[in-house]
mmCIF file of C-alpha atoms in Angstrom:
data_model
loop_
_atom_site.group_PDB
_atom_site.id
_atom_site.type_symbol
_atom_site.label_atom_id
_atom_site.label_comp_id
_atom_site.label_asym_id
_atom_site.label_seq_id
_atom_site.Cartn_x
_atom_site.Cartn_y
_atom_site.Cartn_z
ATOM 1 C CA UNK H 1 -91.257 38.569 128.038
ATOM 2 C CA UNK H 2 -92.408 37.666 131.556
ATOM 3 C CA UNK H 3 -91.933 38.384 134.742
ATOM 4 C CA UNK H 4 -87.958 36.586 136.043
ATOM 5 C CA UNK H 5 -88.516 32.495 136.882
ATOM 6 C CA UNK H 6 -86.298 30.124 138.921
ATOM 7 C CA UNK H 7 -84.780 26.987 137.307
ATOM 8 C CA UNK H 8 -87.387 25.191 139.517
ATOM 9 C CA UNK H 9 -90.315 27.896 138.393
ATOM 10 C CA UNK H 10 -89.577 27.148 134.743
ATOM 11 C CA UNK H 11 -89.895 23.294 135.389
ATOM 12 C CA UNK H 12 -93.461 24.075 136.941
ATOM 13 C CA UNK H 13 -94.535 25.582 133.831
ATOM 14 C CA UNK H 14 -93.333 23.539 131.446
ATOM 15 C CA UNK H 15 -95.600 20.933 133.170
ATOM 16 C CA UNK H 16 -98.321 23.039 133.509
ATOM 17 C CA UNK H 17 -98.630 24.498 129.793
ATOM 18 C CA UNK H 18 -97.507 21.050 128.304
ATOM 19 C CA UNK H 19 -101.152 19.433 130.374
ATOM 20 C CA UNK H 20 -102.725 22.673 129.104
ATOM 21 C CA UNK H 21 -101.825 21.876 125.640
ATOM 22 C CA UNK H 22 -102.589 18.137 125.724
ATOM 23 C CA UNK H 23 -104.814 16.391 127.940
ATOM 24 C CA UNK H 24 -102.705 12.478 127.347
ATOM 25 C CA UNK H 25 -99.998 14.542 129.410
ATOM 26 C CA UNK H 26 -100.494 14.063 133.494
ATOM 27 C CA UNK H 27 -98.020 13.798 136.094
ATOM 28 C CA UNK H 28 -97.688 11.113 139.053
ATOM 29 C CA UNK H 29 -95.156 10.393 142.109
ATOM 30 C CA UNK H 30 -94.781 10.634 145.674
ATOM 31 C CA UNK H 31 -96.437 13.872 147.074
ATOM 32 C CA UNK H 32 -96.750 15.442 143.834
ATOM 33 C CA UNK H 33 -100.204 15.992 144.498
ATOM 34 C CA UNK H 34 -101.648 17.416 147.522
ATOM 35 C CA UNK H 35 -98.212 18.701 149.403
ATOM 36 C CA UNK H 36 -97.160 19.915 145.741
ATOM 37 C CA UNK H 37 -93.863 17.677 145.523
ATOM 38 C CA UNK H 38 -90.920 17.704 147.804
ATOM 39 C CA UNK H 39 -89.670 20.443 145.907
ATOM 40 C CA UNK H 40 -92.681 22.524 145.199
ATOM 41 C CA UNK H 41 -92.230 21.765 141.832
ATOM 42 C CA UNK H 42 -96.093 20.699 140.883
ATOM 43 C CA UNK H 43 -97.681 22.943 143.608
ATOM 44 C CA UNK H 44 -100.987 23.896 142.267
ATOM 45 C CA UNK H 45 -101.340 21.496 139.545
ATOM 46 C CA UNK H 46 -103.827 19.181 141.451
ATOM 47 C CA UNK H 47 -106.036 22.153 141.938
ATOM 48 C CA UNK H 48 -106.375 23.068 138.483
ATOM 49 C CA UNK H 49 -106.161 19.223 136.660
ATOM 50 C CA UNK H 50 -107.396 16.771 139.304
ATOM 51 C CA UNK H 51 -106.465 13.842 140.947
ATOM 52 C CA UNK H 52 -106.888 11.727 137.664
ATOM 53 C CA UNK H 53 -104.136 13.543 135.948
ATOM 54 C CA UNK H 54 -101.877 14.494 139.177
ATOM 55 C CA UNK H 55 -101.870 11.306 140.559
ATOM 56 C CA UNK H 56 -99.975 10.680 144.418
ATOM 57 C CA UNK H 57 -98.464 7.104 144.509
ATOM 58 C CA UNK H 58 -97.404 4.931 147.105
ATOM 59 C CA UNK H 59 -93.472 5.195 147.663
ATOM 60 C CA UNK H 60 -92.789 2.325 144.727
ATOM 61 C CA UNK H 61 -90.744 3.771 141.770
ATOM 62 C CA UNK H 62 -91.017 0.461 140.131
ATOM 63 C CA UNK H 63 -94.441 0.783 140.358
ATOM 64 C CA UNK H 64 -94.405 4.315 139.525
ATOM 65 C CA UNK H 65 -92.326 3.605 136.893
ATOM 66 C CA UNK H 66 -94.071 0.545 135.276
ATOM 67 C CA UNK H 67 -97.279 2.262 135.492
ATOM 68 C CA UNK H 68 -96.173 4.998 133.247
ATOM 69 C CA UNK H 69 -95.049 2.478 130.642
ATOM 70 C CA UNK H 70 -98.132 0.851 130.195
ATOM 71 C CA UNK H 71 -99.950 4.041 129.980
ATOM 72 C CA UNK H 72 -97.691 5.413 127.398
ATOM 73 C CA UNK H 73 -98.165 2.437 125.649
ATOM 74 C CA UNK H 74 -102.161 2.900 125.423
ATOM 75 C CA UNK H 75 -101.561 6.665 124.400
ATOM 76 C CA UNK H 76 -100.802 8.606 127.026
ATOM 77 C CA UNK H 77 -97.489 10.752 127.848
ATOM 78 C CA UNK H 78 -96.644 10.043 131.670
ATOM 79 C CA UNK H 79 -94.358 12.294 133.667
ATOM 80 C CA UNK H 80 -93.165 10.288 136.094
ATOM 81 C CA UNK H 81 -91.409 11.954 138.968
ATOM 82 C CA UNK H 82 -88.925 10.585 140.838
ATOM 83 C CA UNK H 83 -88.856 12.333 144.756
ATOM 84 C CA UNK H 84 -85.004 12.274 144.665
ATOM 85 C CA UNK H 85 -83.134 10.682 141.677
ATOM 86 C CA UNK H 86 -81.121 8.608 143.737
ATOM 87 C CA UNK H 87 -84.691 5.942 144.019
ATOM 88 C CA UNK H 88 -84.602 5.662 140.248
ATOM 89 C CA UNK H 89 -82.405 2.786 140.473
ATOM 90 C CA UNK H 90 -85.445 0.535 142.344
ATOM 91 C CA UNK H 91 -86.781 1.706 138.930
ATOM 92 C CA UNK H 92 -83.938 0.597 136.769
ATOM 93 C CA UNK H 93 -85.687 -2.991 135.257
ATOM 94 C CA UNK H 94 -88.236 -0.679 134.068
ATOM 95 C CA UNK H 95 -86.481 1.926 132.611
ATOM 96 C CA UNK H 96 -84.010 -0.159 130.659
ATOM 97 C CA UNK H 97 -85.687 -3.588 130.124
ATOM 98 C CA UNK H 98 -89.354 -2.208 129.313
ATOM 99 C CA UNK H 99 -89.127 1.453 128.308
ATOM 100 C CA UNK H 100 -86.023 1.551 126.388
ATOM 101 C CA UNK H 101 -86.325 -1.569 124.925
ATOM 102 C CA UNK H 102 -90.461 -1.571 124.189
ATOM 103 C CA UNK H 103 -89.978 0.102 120.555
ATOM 104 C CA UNK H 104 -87.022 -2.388 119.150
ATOM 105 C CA UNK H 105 -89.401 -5.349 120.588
ATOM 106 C CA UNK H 106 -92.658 -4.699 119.479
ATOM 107 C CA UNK H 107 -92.738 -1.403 117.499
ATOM 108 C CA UNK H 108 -94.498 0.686 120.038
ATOM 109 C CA UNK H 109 -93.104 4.141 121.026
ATOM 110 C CA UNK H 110 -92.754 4.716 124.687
ATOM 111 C CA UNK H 111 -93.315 8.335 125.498
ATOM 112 C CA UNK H 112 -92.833 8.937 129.071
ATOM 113 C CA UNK H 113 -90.519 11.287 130.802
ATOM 114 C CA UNK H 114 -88.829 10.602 134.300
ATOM 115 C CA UNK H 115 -87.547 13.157 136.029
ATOM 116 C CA UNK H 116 -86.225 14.054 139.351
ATOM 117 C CA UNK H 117 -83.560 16.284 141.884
ATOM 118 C CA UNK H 118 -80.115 15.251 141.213
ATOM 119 C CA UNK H 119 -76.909 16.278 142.246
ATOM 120 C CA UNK H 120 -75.142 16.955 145.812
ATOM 121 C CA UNK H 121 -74.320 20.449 147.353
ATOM 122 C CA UNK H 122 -77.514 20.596 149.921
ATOM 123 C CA UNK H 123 -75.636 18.494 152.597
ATOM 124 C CA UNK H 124 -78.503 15.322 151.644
ATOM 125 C CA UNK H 125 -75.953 12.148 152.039
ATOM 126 C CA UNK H 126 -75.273 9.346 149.815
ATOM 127 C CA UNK H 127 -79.123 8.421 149.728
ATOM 128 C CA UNK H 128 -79.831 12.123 148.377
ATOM 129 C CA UNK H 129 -77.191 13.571 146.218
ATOM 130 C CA UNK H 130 -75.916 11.453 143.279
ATOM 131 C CA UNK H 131 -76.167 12.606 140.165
ATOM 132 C CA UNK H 132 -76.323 8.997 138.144
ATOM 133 C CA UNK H 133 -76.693 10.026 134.468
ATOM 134 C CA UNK H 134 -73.925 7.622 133.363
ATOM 135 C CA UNK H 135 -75.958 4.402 134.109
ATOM 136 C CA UNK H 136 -78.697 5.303 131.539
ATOM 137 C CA UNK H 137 -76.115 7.358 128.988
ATOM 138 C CA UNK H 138 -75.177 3.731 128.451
ATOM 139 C CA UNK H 139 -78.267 2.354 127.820
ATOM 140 C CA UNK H 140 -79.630 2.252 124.257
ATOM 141 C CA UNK H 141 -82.862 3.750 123.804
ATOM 142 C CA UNK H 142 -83.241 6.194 126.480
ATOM 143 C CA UNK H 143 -82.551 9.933 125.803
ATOM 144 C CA UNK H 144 -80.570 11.912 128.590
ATOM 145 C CA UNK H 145 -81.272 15.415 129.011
ATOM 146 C CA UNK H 146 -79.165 17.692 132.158
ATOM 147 C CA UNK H 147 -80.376 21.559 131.698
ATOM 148 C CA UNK H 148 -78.265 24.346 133.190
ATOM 149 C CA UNK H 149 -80.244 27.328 132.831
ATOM 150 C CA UNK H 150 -84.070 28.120 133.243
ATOM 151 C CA UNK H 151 -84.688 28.401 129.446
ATOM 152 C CA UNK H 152 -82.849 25.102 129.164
ATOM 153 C CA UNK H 153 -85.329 23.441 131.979
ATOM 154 C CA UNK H 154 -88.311 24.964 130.249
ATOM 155 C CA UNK H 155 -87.690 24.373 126.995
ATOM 156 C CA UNK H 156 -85.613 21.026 127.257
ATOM 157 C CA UNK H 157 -88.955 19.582 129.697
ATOM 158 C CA UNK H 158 -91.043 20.401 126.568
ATOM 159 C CA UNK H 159 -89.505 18.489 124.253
ATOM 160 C CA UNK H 160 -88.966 15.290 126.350
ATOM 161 C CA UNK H 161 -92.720 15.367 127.093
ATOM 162 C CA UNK H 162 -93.005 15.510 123.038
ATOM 163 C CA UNK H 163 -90.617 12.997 122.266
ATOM 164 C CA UNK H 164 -92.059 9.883 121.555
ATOM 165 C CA UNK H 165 -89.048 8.146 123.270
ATOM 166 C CA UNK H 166 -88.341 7.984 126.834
ATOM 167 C CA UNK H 167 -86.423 10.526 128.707
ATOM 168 C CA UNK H 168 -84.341 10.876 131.646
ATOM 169 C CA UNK H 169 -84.491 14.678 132.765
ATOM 170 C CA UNK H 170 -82.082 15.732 135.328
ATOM 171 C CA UNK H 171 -82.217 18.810 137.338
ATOM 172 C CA UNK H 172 -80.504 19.779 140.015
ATOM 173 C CA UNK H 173 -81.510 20.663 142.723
ATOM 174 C CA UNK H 174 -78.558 23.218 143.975
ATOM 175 C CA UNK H 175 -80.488 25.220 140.774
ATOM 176 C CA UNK H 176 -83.836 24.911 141.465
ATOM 177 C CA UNK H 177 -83.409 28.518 143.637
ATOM 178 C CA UNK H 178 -80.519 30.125 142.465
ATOM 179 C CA UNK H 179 -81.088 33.819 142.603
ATOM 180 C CA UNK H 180 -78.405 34.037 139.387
ATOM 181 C CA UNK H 181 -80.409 31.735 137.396
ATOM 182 C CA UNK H 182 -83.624 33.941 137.559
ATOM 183 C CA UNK H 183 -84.736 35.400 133.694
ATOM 184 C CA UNK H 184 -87.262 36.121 131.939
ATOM 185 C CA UNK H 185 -88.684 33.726 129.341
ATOM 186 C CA UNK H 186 -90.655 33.815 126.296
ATOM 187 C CA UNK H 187 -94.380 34.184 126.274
ATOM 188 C CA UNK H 188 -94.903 32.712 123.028
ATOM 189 C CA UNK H 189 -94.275 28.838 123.161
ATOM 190 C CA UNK H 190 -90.693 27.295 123.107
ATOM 191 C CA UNK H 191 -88.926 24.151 122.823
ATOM 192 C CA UNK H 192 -85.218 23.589 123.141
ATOM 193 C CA UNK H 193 -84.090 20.828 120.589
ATOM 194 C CA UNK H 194 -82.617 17.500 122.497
ATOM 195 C CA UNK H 195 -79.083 16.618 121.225
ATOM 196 C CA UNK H 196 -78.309 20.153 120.916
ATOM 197 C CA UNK H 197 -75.374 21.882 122.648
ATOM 198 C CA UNK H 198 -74.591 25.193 123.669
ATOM 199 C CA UNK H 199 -71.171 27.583 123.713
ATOM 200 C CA UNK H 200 -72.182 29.043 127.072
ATOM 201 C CA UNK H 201 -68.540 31.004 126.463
ATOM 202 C CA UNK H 202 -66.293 31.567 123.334
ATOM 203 C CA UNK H 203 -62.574 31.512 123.709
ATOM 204 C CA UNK H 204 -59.637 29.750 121.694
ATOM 205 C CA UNK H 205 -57.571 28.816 124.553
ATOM 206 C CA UNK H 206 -59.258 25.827 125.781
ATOM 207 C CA UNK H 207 -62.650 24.094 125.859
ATOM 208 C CA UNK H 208 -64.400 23.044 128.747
ATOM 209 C CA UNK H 209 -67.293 20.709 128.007
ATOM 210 C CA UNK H 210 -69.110 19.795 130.584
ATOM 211 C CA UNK H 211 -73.342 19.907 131.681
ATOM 212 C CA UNK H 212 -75.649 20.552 134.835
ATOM 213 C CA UNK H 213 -75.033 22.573 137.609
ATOM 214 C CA UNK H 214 -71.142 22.062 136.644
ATOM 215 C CA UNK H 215 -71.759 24.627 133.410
ATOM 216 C CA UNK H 216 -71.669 27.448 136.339
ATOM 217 C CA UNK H 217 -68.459 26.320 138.107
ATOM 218 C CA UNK H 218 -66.907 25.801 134.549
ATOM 219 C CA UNK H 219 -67.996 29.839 133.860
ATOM 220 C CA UNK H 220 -66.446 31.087 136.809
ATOM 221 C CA UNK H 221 -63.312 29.355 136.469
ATOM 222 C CA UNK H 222 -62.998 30.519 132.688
ATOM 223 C CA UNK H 223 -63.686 34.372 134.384
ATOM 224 C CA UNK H 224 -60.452 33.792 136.348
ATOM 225 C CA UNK H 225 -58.871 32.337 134.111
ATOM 226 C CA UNK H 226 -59.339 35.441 131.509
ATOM 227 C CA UNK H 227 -58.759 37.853 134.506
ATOM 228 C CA UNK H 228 -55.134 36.454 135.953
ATOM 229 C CA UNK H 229 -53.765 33.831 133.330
ATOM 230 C CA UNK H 230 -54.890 35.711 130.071
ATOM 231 C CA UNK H 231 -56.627 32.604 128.485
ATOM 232 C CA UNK H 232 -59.718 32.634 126.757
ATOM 233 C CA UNK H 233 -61.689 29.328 127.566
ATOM 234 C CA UNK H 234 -64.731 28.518 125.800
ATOM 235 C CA UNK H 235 -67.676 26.341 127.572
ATOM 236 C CA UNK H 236 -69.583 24.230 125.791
ATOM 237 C CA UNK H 237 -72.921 22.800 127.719
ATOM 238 C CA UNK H 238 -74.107 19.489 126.073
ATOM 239 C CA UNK H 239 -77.523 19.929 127.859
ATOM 240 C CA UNK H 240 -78.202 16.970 126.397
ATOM 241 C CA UNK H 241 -76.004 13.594 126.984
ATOM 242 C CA UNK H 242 -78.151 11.291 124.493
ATOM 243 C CA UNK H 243 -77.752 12.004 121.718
ATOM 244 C CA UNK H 244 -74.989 13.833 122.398
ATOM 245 C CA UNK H 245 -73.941 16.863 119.709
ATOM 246 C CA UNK H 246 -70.848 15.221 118.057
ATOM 247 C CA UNK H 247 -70.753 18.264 115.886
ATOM 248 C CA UNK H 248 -70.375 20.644 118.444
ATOM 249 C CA UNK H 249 -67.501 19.153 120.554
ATOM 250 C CA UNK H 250 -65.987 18.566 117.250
ATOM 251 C CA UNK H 251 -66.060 22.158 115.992
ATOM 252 C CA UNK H 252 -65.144 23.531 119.984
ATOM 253 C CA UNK H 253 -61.976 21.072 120.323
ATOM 254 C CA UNK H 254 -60.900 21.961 116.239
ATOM 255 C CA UNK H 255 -61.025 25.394 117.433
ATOM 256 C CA UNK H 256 -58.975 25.521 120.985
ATOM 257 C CA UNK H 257 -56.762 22.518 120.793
ATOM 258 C CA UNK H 258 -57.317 21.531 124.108
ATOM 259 C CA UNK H 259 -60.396 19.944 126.389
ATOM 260 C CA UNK H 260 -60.974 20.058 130.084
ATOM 261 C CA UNK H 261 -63.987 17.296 130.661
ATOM 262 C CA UNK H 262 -65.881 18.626 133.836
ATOM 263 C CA UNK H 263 -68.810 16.566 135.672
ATOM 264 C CA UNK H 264 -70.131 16.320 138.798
ATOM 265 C CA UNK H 265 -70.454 12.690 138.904
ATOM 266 C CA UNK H 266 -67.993 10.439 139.592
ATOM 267 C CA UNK H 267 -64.884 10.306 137.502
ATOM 268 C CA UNK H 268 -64.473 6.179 136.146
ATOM 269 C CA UNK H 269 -67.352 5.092 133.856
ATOM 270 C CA UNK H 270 -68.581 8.739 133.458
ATOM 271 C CA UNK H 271 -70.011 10.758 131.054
ATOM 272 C CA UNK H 272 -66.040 11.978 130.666
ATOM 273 C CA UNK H 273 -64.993 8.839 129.660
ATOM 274 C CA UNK H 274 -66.673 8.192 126.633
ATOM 275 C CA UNK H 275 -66.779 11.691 125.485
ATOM 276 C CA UNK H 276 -62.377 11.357 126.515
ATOM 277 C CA UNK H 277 -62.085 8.383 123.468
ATOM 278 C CA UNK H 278 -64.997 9.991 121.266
ATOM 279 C CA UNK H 279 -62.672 13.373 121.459
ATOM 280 C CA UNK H 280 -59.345 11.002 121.099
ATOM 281 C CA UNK H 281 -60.709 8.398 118.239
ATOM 282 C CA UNK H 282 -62.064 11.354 116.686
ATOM 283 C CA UNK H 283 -60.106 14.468 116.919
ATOM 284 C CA UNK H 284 -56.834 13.409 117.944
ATOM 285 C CA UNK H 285 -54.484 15.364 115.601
ATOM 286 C CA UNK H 286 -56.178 18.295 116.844
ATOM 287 C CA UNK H 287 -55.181 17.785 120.082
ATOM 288 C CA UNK H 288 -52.279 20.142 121.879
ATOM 289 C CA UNK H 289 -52.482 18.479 124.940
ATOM 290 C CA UNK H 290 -53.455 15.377 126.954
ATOM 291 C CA UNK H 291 -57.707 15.143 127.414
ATOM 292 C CA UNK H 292 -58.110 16.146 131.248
ATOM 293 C CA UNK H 293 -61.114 15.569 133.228
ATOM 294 C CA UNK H 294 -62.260 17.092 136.698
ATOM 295 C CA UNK H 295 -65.072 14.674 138.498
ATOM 296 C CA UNK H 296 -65.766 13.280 142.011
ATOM 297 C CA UNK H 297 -63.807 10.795 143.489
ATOM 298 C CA UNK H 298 -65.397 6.613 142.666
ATOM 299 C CA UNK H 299 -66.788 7.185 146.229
ATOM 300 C CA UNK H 300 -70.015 7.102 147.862
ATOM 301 C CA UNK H 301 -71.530 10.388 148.614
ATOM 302 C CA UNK H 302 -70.041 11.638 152.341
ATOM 303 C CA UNK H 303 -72.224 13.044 154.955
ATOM 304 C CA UNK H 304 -70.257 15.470 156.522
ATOM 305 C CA UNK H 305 -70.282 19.549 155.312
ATOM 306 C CA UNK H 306 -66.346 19.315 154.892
ATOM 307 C CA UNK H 307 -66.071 15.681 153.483
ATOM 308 C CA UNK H 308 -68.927 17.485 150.976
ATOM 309 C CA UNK H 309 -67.275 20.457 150.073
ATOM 310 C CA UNK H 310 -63.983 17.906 149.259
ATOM 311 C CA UNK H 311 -66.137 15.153 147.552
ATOM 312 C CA UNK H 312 -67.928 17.847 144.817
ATOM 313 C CA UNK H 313 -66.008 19.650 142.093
ATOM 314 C CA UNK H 314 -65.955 23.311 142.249
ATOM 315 C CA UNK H 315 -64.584 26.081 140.701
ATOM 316 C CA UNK H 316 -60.953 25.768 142.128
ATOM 317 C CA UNK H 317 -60.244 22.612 141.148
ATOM 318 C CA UNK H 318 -61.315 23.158 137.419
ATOM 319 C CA UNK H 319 -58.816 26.039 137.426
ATOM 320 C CA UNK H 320 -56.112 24.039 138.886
ATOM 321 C CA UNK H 321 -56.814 21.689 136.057
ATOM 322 C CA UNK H 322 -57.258 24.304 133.887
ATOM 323 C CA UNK H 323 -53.505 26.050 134.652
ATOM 324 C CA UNK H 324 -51.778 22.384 134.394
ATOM 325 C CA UNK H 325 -53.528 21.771 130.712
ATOM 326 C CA UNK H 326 -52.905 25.183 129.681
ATOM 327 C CA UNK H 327 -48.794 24.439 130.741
ATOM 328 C CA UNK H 328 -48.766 21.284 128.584
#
């Protein structure tokens, strides 16, 4: 084992041992190069792989975007980082129409990763703090990873830049520091399979499933939940949303009888939603109560610290959810 790595620290290696290991691999964006990405995240990697494989673009994530199809498409494996997640969509046409879509067209594989901060918490605004995983978990052909943990962000970032489809890789950026999140990882190389998830908790009381920065909220609920109400809740972390690990949910809600749906994005079209008829078309006679979900309000993101705090689901208002299933 290693020395203890940030979320964030673990993405920078991933990226740095997967261009190590395979010189089609480079990485390009807005300041990814010389100031090291707004993050920090690829500090150091111009230094040691050059400009022709850390490549600084113009602020154009079409462009950024549509150049990383057409290299994967001549052999190369693009990262293509997106500053904040919340540009993607000036990226969407070439997301959906070209990279998702490429292999069903002509027969080519597509293997480029895009990846960016998501998610609110760090008083950014509407422009800087969505978390928009449910536009692309609808689109066919496009794989949707959200890590939760360090090992997830390593491992999960080195099988998207392996995959030979395209991948949307979230991470969020209320992680990327986290003192709690800090552990030591393997020295030996790792993957972490896509379209596998995790039981973050046992318990037979209730399941939460849920993903992202949300898997921590979900844990500390379940902790007072154990501690004052005497119910063991189990949470289940999809880490990945496509494919998403129909086994898993099924064998979780089989085993508590009940399932709290917990996301960070907002609550009508969501990731809940389709996992809410997958759990009742599927696995409704194991069902002891109604399928409850805990999101954010179908509103933009505020400004304002308190309008922030209100917006973003927390801890609290999973247990309050919690409580009211566990009544049923």
């Amino acid at each position: 084992m290693s020395a203890k790595v940030t979320y964030l620290e673990a993405i920078s290696q991933a990226i740095r041992e997967e261009m190590r290991r395979d010189e089609a691999v480079f990485l390009l964006g807005e300041d990814v190069g010389t100031y090291g990405g707004a993050f920090k995240v690829s500090a150091g990697l111009l230094e040691e792989f050059g400009s022709e494989r850390v490549i600084d673009t113009p602020m154009a994530e079409a462009a950024i975007i549509g150049s990383a199809v057409g290299a994967a498409l001549m052999g190369m494996r693009p990262i293509a980082e997106m500053q904040y997640i919340d540009f993607i969509t000036c990226g969407f046409d070439q997301i959906i129409n070209m990279a998702a879509k490429m292999y069903w067209r002509v027969g080519m594989p597509v293997p480029i990763v895009v990846r960016g901060p998501a998610g609110g918490g760090t008083k950014g605004g509407p422009f800087h703090s969505s978390t928009p995983e449910a536009w692309f978990f609808h689109a066919p052909g496009i794989k949707v990873v959200y890590p939760s943990t360090a090992y997830d962000a390593k491992g999960l970032l080195k099988a998207a830049i392996r995959d030979n489809n395209p991948v949307l890789y979230l991470e969020h950026k209320l992680l990327y520091r986290m003192p709690e999140l800090r552990e030591e990882l393997p020295e030996e190389d790792y993957v972490v399979p896509i379209g596998k998830a995790i039981v973050r908790r046992e318990g037979e009381d209730m399941t939460m499933i849920t993903y992202g920065a949300m898997v921590h909220q979900c844990l500390q609920a379940a902790q007072v939940l154990e501690r004052e109400d005497d119910l063991e809740v189990e949470v289940l972390d999809l880490r990945s949303l496509t494919p998403l690990d129909r086994e898993a949910i099924s064998a979780s809600v089989k085993h508590t009888n009940k399932v709290l749906i917990v996301h960070e994005d907002a609550l009508t079209g969501g990731v809940g939603a389709e996992l809410s008829a997958l759990i009742a078309e599927d696995l409704f006679e194991y069902l002891d109560g109604p399928i409850t979900r805990v999101a954010a309000p179908d509103a933009p993101f505020p400004y304002a610290p308190a309008l922030e705090a209100a917006y973003l689901p927390n801890a609290a208002k999973i247990l309050s959810a919690a409580r009211e299933l566990a009544a049923y």
